[in-house]
Short mmCIF file of C-alpha atoms in Angstrom, two decimals:
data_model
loop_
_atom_site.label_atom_id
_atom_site.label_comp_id
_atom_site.label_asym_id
_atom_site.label_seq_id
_atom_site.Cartn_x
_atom_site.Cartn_y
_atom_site.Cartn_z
CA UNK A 1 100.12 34.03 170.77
CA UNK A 2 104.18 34.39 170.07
CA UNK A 3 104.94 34.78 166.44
CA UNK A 4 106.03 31.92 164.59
CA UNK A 5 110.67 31.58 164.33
CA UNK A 6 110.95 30.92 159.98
CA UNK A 7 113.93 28.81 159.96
CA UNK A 8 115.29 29.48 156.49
CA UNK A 9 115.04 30.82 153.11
CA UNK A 10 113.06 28.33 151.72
CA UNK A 11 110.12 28.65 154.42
CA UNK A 12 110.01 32.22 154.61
CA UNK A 13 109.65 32.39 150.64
CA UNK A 14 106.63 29.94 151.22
CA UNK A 15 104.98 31.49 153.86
CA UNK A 16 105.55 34.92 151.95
CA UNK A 17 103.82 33.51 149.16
CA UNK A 18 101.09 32.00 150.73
CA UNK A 19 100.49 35.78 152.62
CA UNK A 20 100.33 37.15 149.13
CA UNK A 21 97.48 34.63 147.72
CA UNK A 22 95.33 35.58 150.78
CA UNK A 23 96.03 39.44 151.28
CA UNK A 24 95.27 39.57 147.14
CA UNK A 25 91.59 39.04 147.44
CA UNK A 26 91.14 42.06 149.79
CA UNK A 27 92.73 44.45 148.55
CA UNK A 28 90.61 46.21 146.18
CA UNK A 29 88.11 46.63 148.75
CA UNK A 30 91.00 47.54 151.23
CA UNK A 31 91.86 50.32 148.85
CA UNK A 32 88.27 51.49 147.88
CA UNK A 33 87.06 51.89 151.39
CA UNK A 34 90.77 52.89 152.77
CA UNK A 35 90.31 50.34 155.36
CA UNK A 36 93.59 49.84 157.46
CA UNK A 37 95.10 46.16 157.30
CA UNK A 38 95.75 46.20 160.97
CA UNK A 39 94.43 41.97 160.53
CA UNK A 40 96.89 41.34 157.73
CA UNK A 41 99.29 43.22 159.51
CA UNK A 42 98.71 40.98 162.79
CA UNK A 43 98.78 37.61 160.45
CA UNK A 44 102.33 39.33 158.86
CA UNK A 45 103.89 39.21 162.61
CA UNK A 46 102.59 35.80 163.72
CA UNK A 47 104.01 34.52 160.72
CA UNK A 48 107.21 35.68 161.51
CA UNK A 49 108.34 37.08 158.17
CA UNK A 50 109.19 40.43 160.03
CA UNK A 51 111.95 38.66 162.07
CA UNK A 52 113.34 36.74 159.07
CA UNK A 53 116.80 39.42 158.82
CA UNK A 54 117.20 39.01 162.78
CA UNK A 55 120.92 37.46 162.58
CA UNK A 56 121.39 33.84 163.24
CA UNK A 57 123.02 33.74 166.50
CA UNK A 58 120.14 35.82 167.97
CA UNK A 59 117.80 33.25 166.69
CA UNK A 60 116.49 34.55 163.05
CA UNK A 61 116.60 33.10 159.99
CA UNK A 62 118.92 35.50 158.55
CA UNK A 63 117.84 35.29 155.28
CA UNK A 64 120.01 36.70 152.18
CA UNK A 65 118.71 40.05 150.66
CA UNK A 66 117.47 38.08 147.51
CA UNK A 67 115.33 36.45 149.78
CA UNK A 68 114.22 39.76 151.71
CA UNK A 69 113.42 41.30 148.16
CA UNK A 70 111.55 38.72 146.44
CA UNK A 71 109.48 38.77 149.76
CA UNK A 72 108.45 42.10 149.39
CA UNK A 73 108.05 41.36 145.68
CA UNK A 74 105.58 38.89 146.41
CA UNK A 75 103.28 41.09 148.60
CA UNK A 76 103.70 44.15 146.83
CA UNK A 77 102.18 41.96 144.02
CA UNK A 78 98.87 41.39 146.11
CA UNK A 79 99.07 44.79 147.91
CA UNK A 80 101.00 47.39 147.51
CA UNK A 81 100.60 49.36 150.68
CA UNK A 82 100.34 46.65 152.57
CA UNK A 83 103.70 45.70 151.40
CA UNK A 84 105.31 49.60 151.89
CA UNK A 85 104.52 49.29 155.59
CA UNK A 86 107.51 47.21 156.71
CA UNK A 87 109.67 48.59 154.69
CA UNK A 88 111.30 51.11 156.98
CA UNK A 89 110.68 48.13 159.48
CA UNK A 90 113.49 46.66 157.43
CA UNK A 91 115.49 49.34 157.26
CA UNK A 92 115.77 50.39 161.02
CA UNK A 93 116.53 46.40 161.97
CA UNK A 94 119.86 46.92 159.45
CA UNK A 95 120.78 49.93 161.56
CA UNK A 96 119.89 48.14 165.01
CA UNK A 97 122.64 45.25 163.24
CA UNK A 98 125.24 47.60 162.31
CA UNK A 99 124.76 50.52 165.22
CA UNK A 100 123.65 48.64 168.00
CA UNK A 101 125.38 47.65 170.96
CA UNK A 102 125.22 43.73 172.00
CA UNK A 103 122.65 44.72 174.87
CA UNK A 104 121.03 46.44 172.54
CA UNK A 105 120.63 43.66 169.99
CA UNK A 106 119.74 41.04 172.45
CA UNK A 107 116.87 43.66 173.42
CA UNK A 108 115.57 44.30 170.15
CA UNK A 109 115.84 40.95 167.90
CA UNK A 110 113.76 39.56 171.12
CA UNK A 111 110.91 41.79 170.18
CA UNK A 112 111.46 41.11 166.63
CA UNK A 113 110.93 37.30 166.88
CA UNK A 114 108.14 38.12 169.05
CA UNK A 115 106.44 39.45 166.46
CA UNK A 116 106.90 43.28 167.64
CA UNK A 117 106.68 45.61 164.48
CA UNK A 118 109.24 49.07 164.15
CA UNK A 119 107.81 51.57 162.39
CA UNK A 120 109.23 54.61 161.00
CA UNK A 121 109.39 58.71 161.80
CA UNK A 122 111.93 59.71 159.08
CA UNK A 123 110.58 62.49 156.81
CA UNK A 124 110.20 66.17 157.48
CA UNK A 125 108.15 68.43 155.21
CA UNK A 126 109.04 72.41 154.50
CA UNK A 127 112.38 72.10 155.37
CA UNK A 128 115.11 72.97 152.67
CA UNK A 129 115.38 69.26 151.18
CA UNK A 130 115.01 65.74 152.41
CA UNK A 131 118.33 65.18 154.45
CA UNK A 132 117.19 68.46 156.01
CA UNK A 133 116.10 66.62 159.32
CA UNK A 134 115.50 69.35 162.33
CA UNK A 135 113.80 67.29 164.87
CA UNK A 136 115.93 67.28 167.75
CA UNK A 137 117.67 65.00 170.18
CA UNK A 138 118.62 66.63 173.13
CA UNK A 139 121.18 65.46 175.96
CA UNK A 140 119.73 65.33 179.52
CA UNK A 141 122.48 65.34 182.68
CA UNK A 142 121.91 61.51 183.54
CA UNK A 143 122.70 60.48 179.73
CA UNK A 144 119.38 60.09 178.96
CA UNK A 145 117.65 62.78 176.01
CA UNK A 146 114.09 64.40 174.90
CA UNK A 147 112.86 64.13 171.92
CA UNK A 148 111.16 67.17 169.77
CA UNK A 149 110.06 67.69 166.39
CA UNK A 150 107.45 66.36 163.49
CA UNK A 151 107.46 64.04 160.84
CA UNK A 152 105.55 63.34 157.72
CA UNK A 153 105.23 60.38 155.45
CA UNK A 154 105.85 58.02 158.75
CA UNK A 155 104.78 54.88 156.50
CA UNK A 156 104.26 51.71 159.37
CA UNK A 157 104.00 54.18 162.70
CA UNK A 158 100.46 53.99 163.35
CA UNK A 159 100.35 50.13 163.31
CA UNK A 160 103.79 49.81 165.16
CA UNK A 161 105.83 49.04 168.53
CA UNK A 162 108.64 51.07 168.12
CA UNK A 163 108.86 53.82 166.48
CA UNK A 164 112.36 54.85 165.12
CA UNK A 165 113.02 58.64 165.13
CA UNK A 166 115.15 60.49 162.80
CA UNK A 167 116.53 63.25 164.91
CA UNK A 168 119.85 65.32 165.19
CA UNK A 169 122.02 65.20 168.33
CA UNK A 170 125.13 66.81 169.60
CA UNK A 171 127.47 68.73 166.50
CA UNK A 172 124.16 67.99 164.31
CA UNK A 173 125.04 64.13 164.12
CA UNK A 174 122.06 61.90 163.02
CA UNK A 175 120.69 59.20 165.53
CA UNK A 176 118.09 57.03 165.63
CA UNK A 177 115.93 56.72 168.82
CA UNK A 178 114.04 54.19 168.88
CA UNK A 179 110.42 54.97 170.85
CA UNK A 180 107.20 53.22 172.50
CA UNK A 181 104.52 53.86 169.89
CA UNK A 182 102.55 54.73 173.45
CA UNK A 183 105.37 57.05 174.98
CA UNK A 184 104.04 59.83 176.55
CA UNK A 185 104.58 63.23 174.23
CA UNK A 186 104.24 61.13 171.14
CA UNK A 187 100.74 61.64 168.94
CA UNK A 188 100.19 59.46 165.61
CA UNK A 189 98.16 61.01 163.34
CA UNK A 190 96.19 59.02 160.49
CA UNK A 191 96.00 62.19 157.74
CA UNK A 192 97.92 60.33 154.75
CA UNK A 193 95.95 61.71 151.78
CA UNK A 194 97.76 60.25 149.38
CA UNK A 195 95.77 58.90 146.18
CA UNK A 196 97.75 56.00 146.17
CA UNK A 197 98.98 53.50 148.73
CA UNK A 198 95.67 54.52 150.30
CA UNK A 199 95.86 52.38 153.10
CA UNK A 200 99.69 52.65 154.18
CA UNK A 201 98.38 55.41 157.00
CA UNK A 202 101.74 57.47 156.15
CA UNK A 203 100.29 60.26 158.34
CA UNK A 204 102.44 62.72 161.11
CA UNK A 205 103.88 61.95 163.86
CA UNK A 206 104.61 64.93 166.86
CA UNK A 207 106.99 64.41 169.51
CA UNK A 208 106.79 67.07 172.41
CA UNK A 209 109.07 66.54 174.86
CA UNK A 210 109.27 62.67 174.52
CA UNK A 211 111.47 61.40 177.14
CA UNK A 212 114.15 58.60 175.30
CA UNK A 213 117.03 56.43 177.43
CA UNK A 214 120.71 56.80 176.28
CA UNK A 215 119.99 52.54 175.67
CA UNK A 216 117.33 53.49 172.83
CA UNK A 217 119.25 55.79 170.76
CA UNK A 218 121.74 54.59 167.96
CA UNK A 219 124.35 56.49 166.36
CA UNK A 220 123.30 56.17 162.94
CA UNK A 221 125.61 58.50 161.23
CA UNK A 222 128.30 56.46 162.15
CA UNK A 223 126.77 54.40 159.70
CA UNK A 224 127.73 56.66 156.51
CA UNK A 225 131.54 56.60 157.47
CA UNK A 226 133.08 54.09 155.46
CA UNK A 227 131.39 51.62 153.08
CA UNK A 228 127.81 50.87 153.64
CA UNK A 229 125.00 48.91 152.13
CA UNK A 230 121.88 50.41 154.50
CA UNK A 231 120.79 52.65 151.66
CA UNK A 232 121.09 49.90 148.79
CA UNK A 233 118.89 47.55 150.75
CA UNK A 234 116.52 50.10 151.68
CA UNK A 235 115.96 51.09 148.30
CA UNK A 236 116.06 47.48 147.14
CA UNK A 237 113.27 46.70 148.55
CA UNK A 238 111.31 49.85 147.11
CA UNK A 239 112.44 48.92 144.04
CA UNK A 240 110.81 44.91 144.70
CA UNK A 241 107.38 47.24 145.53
CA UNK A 242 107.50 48.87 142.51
CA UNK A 243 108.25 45.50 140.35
CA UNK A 244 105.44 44.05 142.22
CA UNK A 245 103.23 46.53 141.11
CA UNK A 246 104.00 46.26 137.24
CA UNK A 247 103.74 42.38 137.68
CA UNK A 248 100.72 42.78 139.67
CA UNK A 249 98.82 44.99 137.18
CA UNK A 250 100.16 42.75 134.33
CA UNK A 251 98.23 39.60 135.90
CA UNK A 252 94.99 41.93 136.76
CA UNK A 253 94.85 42.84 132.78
CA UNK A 254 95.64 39.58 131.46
CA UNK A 255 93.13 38.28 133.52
CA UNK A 256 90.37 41.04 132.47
CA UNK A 257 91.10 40.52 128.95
CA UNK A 258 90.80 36.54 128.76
CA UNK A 259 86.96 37.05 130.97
CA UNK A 260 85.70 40.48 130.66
CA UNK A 261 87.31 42.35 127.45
CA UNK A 262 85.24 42.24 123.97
CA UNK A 263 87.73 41.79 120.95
CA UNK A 264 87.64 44.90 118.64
CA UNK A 265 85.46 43.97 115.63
CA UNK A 266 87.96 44.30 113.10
CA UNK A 267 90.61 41.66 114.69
CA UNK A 268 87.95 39.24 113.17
CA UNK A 269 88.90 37.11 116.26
CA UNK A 270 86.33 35.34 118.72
CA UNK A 271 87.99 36.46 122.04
CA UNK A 272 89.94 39.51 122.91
CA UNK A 273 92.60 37.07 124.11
CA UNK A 274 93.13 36.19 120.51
CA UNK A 275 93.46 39.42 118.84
CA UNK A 276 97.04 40.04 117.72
CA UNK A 277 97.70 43.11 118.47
CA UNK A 278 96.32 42.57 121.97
CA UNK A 279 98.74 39.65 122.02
CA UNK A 280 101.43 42.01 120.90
CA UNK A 281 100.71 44.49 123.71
CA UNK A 282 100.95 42.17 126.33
CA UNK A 283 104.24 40.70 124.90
CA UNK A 284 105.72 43.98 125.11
CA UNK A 285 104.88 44.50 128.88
CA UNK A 286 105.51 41.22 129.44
CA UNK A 287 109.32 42.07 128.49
CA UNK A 288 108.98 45.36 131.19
CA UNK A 289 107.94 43.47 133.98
CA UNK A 290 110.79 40.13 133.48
CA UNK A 291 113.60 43.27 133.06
CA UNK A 292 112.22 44.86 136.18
CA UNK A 293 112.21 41.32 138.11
CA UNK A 294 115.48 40.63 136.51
CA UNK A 295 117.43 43.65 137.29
CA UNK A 296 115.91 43.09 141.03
CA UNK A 297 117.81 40.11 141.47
CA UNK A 298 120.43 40.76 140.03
CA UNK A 299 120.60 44.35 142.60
CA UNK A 300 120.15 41.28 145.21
CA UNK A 301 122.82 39.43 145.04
CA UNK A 302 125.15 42.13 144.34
CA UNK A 303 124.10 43.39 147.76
CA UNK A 304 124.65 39.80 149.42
CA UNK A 305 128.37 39.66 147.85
CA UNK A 306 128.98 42.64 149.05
CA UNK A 307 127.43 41.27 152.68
CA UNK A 308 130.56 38.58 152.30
CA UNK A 309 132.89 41.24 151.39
CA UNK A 310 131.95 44.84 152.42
CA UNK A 311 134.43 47.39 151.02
CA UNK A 312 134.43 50.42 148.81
CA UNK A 313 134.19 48.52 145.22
CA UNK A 314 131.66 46.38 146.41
CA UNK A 315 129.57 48.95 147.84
CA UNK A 316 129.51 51.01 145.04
CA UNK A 317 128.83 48.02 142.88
CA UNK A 318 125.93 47.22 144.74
CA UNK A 319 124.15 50.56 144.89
CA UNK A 320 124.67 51.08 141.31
CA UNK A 321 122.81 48.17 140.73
CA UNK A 322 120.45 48.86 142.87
CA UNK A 323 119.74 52.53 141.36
CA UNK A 324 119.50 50.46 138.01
CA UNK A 325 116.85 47.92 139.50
CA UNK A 326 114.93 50.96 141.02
CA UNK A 327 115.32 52.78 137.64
CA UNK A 328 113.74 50.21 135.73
CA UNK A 329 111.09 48.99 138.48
CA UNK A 330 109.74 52.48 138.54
CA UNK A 331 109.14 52.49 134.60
CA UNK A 332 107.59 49.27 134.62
CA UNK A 333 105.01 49.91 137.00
CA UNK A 334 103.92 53.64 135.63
CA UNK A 335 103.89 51.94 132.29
CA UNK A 336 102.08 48.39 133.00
CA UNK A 337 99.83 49.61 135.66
CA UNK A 338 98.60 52.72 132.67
CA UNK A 339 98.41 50.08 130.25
CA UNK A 340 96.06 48.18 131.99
CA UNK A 341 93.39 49.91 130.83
CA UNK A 342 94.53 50.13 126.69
CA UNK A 343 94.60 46.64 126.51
CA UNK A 344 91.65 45.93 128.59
CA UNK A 345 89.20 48.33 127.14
CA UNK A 346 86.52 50.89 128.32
CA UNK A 347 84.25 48.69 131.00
CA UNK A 348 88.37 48.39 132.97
CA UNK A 349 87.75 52.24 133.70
CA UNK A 350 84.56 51.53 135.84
CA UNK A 351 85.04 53.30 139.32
CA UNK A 352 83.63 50.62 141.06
CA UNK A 353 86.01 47.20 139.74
CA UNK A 354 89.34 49.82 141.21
CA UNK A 355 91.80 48.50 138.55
CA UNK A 356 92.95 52.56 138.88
CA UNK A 357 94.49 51.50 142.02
CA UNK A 358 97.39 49.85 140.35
CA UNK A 359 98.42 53.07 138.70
CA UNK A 360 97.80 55.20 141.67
CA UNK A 361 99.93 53.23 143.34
CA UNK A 362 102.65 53.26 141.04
CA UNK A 363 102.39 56.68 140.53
CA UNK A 364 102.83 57.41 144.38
CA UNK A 365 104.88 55.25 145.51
CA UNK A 366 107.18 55.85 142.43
CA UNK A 367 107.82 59.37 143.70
CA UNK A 368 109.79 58.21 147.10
CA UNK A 369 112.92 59.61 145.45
CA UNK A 370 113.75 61.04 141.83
CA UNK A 371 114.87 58.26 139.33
CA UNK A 372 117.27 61.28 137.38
CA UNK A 373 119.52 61.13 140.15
CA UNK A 374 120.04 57.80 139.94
CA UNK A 375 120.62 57.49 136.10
CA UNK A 376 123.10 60.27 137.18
CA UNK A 377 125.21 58.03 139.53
CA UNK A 378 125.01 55.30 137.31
CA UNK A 379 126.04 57.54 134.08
CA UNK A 380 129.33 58.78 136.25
CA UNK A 381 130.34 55.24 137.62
CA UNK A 382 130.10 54.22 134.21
CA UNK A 383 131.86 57.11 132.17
CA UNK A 384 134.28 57.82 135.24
CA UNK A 385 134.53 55.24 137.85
CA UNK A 386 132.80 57.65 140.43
CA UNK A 387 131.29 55.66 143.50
CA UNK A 388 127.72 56.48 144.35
CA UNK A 389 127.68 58.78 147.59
CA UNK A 390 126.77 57.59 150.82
CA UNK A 391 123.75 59.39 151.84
CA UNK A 392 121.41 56.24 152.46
CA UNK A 393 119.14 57.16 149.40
CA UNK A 394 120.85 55.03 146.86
#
């Protein structure tokens, strides 16, 4: 069955949101028994929300990045892992946009509004640092190349179509070639171990000798040459996950404490819903999680005026924002998914209800990149006027 073509903002915030309502009331038990969501994932690309950045004369919906981020907000809210996996998906469409050739466009947002998923082969581990990519892309006679290497924490590659490959061509340049998940020389392995976002199958991915056409491979460092937003909406949407989280576990507690929680006998209330300093509590996390979901669109539509008017300001002014959105989205979710179990009491530490998940997931997914660095770049722009750098990680 071909996916479903969302024809605007509006609809793809309603379909999003009616996703989230049914992927919520599986996903404890997805989590507990690390069982895969390759259903949910199959209901995510018929509903075409995965096509909804797919520009407008292609056929998409071309939604605005406040609209991209309050989608992932809304799933990360139900599910957390579920919601990581498309994120690179995301990612790899902006550099098909920007990098891409017109054939290769036409090619590509075909598969996206048919509902074809890209995953992601990005990280390396035990090399020197994280832009420290050494899988290779080597140059065949007929312009074609072969692919070589391994990569870690490949979030979305064992559920996907294509896989998009970090690798480093001629004079070490960085490209992106974009493979078959079932090309031969290319092995998926499910060994994520992570305690949280149990279910996001980040596992390895080996490529021996993979064979790639020149037509699949996009020159992605071209990308970093003058002023860029891939790395502010890439990290945008980490930072929506990470909101969604905090307002996730928020809900989860409030909800244990009005049905489940006993009020301490002192309070000399009836319910533990009535107890004021309970009520305090909640207040104060309250206030996390509406900073976190302000500062996230406010990042947004920084990054859409800067869509209008891409230059060096309005670059800068967008990651910044971003890095303060992620900043702040990271806190809240350590701190309200922790909470959850203060306010709600001993019984919310049973192994078996899995309200632990919301903190392992913050606490994982929270790790992506470093929050210092970013309080960095936003402590120079501020004190010095320094722009951000263009690495892709801010």
């Amino acid at each position: 069955m071909p996916a479903h073509i969302i024809a605007d903002d509006t609809e793809a915030l309603a379909v999003a949101a009616a996703l989230a309502a049914e992927f919520r009331a599986g996903a404890a038990a997805r989590d507990a028994g690390r069982r895969l969501p390759r259903e949910e994932l199959d209901r995510l690309s018929a509903s075409g929300l995965l096509a909804v950045t797919v520009p407008a004369e292609h056929g998409g919906a071309d939604v605005t990045v406040a609209t991209l981020a309050e989608i992932f907000r809304l799933l990360a809210s139900a599910d957390p892992s579920l919601a990581q996996i498309p994120q690179s998906h995301f990612a790899y469409v902006n550099v098909i946009r920007r990098q891409g050739t017109e054939e290769q466009r036409k090619f590509f947002f075909a598969e996206l509004l048919a509902g074809r998923r890209l995953g992601n082969a990005q990280s390396e581990a035990g090399t020197k640092h994280v832009q420290d990519i050494r899988t290779r892309l080597e140059p065949r006679a007929d312009g074609s190349y072969v692919l070589t290497g391994v990569k870690h924490y490949s979030t979305g590659a064992l559920f996907a179509d294509w896989i998009p490959v970090l690798a480093r061509a001629e004079e070490d340049n960085l490209h992106v070639a974009c493979v078959p998940r079932d090309a031969a020389g290319l092995t998926v392995l499910d060994d994520w171990d992570g305690m949280g976002q149990r279910t996001t199958a980040g596992g390895t991915v080996r490529l021996e000798g993979v064979e790639v056409p020149a037509d699949r491979v996009f020159p992605h460092h071209l990308t970093f040459e003058g002023p860029q937003l891939h790395g502010a909406v890439a990290q945008l949407l980490h930072a929506a996950i990470d909101a969604g989280i905090a307002g996730g576990a928020l809900a989860e507690a409030a909800e244990f404490v009005r049905t489940k929680s006993r009020p301490w006998f002192e309070s000399g209330v009836e319910t533990a819903a009535e107890d004021p300093l309970l009520i305090q509590r909640f207040g104060e996390l309250a206030l996390q999680v509406r900073a976190s979901e302000a500062l996230l669109r406010d990042a947004a539509h920084a990054v859409d005026a800067a869509r209008a008017d891409l230059t060096d300001d309005t670059a800068a002014e967008a990651s910044i924002a971003v890095a303060a959105a992620k900043v702040r989205a990271a806190q809240a979710a350590v701190e309200v998914a922790g909470a959850l179990f203060e306010v709600a009491g001993t019984r919310s530490a049973l192994n078996s209800l899995n309200l632990h998940r919301h903190w392992r997931d913050a606490r994982t997914h929270t790790l992506h990149d470093p929050t210092r660095w970013k309080i960095q770049h936003i402590g120079r722009y501020v004190l010095n006027g320094t722009r951000p750098p263009r690495h892709g990680l801010l």
